[in-house]
mmCIF file of C-alpha atoms in Angstrom:
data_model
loop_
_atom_site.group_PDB
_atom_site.id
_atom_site.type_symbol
_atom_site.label_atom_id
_atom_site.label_comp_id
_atom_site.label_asym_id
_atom_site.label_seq_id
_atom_site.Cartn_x
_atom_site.Cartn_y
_atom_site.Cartn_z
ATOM 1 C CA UNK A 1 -87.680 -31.716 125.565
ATOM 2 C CA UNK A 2 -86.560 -30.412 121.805
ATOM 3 C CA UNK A 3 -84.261 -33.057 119.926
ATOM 4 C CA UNK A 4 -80.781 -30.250 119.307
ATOM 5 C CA UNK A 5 -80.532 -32.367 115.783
ATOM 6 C CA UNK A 6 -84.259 -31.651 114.894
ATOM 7 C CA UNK A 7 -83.254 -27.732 115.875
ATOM 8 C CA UNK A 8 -80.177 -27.462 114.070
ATOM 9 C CA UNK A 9 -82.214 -29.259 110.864
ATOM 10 C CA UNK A 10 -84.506 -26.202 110.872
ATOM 11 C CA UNK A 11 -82.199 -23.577 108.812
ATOM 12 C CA UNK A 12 -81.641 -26.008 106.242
ATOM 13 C CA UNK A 13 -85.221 -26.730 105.906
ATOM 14 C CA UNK A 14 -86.073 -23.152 105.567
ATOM 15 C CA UNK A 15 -83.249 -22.563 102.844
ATOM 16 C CA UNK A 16 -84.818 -25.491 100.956
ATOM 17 C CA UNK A 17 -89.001 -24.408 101.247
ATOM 18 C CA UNK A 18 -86.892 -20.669 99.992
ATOM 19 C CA UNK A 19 -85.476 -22.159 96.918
ATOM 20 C CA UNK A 20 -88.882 -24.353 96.090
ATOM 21 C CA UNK A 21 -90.844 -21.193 96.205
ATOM 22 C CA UNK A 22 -88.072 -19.630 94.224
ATOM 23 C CA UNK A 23 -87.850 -22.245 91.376
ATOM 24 C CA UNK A 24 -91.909 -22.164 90.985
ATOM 25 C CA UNK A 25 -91.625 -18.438 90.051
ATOM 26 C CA UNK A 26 -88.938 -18.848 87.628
ATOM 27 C CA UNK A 27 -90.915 -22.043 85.988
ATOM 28 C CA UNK A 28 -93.943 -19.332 86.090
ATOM 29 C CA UNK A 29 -92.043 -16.539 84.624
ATOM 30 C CA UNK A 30 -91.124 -18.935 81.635
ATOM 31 C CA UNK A 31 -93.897 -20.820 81.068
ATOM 32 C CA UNK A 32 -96.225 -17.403 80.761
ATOM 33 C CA UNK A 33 -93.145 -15.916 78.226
ATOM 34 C CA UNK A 34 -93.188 -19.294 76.206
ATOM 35 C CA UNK A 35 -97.044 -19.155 75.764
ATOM 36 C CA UNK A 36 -97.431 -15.913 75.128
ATOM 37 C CA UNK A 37 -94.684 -16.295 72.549
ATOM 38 C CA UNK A 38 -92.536 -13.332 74.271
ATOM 39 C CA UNK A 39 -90.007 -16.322 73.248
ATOM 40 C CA UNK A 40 -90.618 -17.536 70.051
ATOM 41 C CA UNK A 41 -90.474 -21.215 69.110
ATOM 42 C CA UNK A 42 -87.306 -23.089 68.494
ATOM 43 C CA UNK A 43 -86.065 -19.302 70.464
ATOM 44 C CA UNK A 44 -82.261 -20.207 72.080
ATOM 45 C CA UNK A 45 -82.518 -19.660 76.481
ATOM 46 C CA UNK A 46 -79.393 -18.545 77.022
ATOM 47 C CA UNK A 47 -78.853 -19.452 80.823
ATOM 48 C CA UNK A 48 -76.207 -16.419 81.506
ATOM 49 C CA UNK A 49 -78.361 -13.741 79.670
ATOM 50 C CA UNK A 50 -82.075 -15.521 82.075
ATOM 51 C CA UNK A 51 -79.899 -15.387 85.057
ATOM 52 C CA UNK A 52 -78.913 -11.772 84.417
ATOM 53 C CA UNK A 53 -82.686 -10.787 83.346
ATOM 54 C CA UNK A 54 -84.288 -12.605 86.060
ATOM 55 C CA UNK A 55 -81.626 -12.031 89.088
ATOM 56 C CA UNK A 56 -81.094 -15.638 89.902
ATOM 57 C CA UNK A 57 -78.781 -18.280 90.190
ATOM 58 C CA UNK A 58 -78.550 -21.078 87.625
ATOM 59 C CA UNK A 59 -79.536 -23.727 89.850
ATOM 60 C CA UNK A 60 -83.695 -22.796 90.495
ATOM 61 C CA UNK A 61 -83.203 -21.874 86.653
ATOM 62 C CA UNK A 62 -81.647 -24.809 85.036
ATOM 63 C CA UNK A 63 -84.575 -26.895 87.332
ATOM 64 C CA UNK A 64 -87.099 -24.555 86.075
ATOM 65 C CA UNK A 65 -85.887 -25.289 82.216
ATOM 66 C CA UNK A 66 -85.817 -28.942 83.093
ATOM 67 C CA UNK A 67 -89.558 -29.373 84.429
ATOM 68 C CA UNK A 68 -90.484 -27.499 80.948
ATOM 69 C CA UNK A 69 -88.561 -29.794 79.335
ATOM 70 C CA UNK A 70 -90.526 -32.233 80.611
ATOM 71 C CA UNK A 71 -93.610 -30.476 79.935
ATOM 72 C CA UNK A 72 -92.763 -30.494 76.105
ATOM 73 C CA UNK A 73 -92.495 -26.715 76.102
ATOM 74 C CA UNK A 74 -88.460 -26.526 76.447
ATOM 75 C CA UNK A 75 -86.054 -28.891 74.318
ATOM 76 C CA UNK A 76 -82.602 -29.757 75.733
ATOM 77 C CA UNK A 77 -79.391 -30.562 73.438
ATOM 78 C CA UNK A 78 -76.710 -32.148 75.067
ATOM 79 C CA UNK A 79 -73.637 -29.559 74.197
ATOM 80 C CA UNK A 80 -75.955 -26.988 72.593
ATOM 81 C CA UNK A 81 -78.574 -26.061 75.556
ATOM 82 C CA UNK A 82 -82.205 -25.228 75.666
ATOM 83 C CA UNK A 83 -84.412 -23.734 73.415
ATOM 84 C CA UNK A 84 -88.196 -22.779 73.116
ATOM 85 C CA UNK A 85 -89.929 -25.919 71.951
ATOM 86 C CA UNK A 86 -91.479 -25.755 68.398
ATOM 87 C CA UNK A 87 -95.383 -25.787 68.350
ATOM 88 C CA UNK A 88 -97.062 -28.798 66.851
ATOM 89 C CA UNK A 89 -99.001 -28.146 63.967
ATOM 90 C CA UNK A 90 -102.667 -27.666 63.904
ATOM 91 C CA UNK A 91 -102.815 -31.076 62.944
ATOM 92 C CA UNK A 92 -101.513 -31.764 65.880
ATOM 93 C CA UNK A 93 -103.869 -31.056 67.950
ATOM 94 C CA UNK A 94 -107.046 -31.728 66.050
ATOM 95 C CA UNK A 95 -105.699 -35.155 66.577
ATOM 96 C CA UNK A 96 -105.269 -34.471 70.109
ATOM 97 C CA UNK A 97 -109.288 -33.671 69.781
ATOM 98 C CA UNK A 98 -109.779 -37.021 67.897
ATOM 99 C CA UNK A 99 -108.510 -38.763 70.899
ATOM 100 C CA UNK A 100 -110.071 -36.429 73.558
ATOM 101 C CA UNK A 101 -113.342 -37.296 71.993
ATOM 102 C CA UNK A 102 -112.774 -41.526 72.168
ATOM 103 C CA UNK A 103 -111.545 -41.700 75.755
ATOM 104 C CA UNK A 104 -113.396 -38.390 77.713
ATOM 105 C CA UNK A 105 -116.595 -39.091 76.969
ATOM 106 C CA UNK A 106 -116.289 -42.937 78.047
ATOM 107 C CA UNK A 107 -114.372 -41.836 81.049
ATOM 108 C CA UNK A 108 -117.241 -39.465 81.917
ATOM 109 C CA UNK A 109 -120.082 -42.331 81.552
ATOM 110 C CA UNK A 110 -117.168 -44.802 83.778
ATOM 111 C CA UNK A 111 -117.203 -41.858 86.564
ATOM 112 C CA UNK A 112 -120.489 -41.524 86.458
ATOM 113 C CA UNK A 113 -121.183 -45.293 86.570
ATOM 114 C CA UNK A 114 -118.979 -45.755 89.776
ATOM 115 C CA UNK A 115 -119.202 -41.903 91.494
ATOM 116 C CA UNK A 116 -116.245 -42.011 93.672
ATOM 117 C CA UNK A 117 -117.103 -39.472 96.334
ATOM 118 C CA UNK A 118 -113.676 -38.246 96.405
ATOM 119 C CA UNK A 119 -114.169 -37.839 92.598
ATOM 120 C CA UNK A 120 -117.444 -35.675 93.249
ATOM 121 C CA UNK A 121 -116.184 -33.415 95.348
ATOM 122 C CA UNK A 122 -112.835 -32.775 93.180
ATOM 123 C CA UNK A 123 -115.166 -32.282 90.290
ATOM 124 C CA UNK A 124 -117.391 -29.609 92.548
ATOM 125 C CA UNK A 125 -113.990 -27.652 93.881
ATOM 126 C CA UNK A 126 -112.667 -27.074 90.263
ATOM 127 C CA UNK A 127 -116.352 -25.831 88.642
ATOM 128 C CA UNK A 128 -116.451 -23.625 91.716
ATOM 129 C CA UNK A 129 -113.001 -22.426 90.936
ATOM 130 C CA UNK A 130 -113.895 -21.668 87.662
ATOM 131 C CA UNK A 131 -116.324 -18.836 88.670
ATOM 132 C CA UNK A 132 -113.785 -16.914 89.877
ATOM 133 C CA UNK A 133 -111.573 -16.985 87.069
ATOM 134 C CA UNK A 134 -111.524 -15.973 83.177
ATOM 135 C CA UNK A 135 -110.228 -17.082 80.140
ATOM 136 C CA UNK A 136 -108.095 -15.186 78.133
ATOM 137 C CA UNK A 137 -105.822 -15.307 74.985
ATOM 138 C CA UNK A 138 -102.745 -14.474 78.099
ATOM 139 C CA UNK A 139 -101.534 -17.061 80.043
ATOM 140 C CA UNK A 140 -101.545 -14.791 83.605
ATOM 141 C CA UNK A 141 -105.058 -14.441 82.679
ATOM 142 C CA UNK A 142 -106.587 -17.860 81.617
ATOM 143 C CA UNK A 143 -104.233 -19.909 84.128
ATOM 144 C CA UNK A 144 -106.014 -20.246 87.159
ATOM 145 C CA UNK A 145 -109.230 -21.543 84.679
ATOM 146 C CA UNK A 146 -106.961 -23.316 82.689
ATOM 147 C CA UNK A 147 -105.776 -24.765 86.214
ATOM 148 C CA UNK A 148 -109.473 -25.995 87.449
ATOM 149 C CA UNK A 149 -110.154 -26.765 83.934
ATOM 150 C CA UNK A 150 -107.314 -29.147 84.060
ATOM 151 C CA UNK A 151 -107.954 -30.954 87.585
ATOM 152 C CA UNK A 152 -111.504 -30.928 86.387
ATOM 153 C CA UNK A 153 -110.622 -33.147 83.636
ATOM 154 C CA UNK A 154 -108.510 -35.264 85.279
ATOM 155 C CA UNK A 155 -110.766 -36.320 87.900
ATOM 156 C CA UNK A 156 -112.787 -37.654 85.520
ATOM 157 C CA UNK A 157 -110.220 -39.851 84.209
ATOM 158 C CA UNK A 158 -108.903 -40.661 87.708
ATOM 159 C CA UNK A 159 -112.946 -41.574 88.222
ATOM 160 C CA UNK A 160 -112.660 -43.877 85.545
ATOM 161 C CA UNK A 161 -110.631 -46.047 87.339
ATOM 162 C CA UNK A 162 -108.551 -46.974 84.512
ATOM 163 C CA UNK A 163 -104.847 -45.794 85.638
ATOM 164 C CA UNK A 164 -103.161 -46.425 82.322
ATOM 165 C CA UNK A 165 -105.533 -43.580 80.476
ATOM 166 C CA UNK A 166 -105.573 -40.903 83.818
ATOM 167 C CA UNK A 167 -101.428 -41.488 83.305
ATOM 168 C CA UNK A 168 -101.789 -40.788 79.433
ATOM 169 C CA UNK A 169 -104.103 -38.459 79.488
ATOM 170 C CA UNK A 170 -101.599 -36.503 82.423
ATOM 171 C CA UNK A 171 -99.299 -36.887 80.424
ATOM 172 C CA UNK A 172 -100.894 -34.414 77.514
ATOM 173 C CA UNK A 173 -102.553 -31.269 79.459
ATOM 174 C CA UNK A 174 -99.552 -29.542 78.433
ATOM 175 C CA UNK A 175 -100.633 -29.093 75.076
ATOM 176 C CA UNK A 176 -103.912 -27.806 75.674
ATOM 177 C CA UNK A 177 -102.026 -24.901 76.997
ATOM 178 C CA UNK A 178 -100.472 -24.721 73.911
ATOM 179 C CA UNK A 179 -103.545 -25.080 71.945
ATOM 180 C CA UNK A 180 -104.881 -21.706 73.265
ATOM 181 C CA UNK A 181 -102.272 -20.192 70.784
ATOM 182 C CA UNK A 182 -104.482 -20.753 68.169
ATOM 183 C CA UNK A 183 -107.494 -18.780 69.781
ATOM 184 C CA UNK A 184 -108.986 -15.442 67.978
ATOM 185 C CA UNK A 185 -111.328 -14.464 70.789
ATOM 186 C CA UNK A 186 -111.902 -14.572 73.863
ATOM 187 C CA UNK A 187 -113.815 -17.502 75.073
ATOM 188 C CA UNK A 188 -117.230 -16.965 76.877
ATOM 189 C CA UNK A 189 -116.029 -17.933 80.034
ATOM 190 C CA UNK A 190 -119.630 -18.357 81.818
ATOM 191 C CA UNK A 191 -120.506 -20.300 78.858
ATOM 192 C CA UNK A 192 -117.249 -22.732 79.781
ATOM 193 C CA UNK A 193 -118.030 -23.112 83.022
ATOM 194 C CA UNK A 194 -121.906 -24.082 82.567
ATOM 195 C CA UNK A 195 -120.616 -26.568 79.974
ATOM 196 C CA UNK A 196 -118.386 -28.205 83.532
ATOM 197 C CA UNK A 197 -121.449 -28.115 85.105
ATOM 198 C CA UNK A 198 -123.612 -30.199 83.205
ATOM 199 C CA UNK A 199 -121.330 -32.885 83.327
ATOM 200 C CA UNK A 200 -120.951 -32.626 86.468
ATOM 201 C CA UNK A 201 -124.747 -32.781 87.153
ATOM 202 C CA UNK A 202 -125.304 -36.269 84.855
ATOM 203 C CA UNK A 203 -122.385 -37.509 86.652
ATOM 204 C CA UNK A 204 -123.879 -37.075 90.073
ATOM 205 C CA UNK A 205 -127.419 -38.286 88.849
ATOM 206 C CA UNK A 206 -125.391 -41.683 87.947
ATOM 207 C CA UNK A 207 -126.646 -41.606 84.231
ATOM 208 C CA UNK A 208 -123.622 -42.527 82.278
ATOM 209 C CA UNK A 209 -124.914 -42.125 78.809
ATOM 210 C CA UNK A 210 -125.827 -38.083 79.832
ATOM 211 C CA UNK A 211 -122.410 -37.634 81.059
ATOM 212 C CA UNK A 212 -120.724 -39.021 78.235
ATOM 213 C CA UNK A 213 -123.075 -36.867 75.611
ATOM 214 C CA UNK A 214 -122.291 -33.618 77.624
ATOM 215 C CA UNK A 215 -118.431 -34.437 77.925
ATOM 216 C CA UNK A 216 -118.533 -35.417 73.833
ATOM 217 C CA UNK A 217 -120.407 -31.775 73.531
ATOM 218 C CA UNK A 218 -117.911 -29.655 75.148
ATOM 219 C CA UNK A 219 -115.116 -31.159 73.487
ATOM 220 C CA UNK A 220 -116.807 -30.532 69.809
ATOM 221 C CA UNK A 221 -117.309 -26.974 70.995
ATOM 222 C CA UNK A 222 -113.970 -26.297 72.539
ATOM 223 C CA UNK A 223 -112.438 -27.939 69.619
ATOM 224 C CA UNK A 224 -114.024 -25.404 67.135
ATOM 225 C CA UNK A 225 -113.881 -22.299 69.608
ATOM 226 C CA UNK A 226 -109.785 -23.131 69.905
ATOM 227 C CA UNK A 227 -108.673 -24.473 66.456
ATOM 228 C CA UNK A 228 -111.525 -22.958 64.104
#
């Protein structure tokens, strides 16, 4: 027999799975404006004029400025607003490589030391997710890479098994989106993807000094493709 309190739950739920969906394309909308600099950086969001432009209420946006906020690519002033983060140098983020190179390629010779199977398999779902993407200077058209790209990364930290560096190192994908500002071409996108796939191989062979020399590899060459 159906619980009438589980029934009369059911609208509320749907209102709620209506305004999830709802904030995730306003949080899309900006993030592709704000890295493809349709909003410059340090750019005022004024919420009355996005909630005009976009049709929405300020509730799915304010949520939607908060989570970039959190990302880095929003800053909030208390009495002032939000406005379009500004991009770190290029300093920045050829210390961001400096680091990259230190901890990926010893997380890469750590995952393939231990090969969680879990691990494995992420690492196989996001190379095969890469072949049906591209990259691309435009953030509609390099985000689903960018996406498996991520994860792909990650799992190798998560294989690791050191939680302290997979939570740091979570803690700065955002600015590899951010570092694709700096790009003059388009990226070779096959080329990428077999670069995934070699450490991928050494780390299912269980040879931990391969995996870490492949991983230190693609990290020198997406370092000079991205920042020159």
């Amino acid at each position: 027999m159906h619980d009438p309190r589980l029934l009369g739950a059911l609208p509320a739920l749907g209102r709620k799975i209506e305004r999830v969906v709802l904030l995730d394309q306003v949080y899309e909308v900006l993030k592709e404006r704000i890295l493809d600099r349709a909003y410059e950086p340090d750019a005022r969001l004024n919420i009355d004029a996005l909630k005009r432009e976009l049709n929405v209420s300020s509730t799915p946006l304010r949520e939607a400025l908060a989570r970039l906020t959190a990302e880095g690519l929003v800053s909030s002033t208390p009495f002032v607003g939000f406005a379009v983060a500004p991009v770190p140098s290029p300093e920045y983020f050829k210390q961001l490589y400096a680091f990259r190179l230190v901890i990926e390629p010893w997380a890469a010779g750590e995952t393939a030391r231990r090969r969680p199977l879990e691990i494995l398999q992420e690492l196989a779902d996001a190379v095969a997710a890469m072949g049906a993407a591209s990259l691309s200077r435009r953030y509609r058209r390099y985000r689903d890479f960018s996406q498996a790209d991520g994860a792909f990364h990650q799992a190798i930290m998560d294989g690791s098994g050191n939680e302290p560096a997979s939570k740091i190192f979570a803690d700065l994908r955002v600015h590899l989106h951010l570092s694709r500002l700096y790009i003059h071409h388009e990226q070779d996108t096959e080329a990428v993807r077999a670069h995934h796939l070699a450490i991928l191989d050494a780390i299912r062979a269980g040879n931990a000094a391969e995996a870490a020399e492949r991983m230190r590899e693609h990290l020198m060459i997406s370092e000079r493709e991205l920042l020159g």
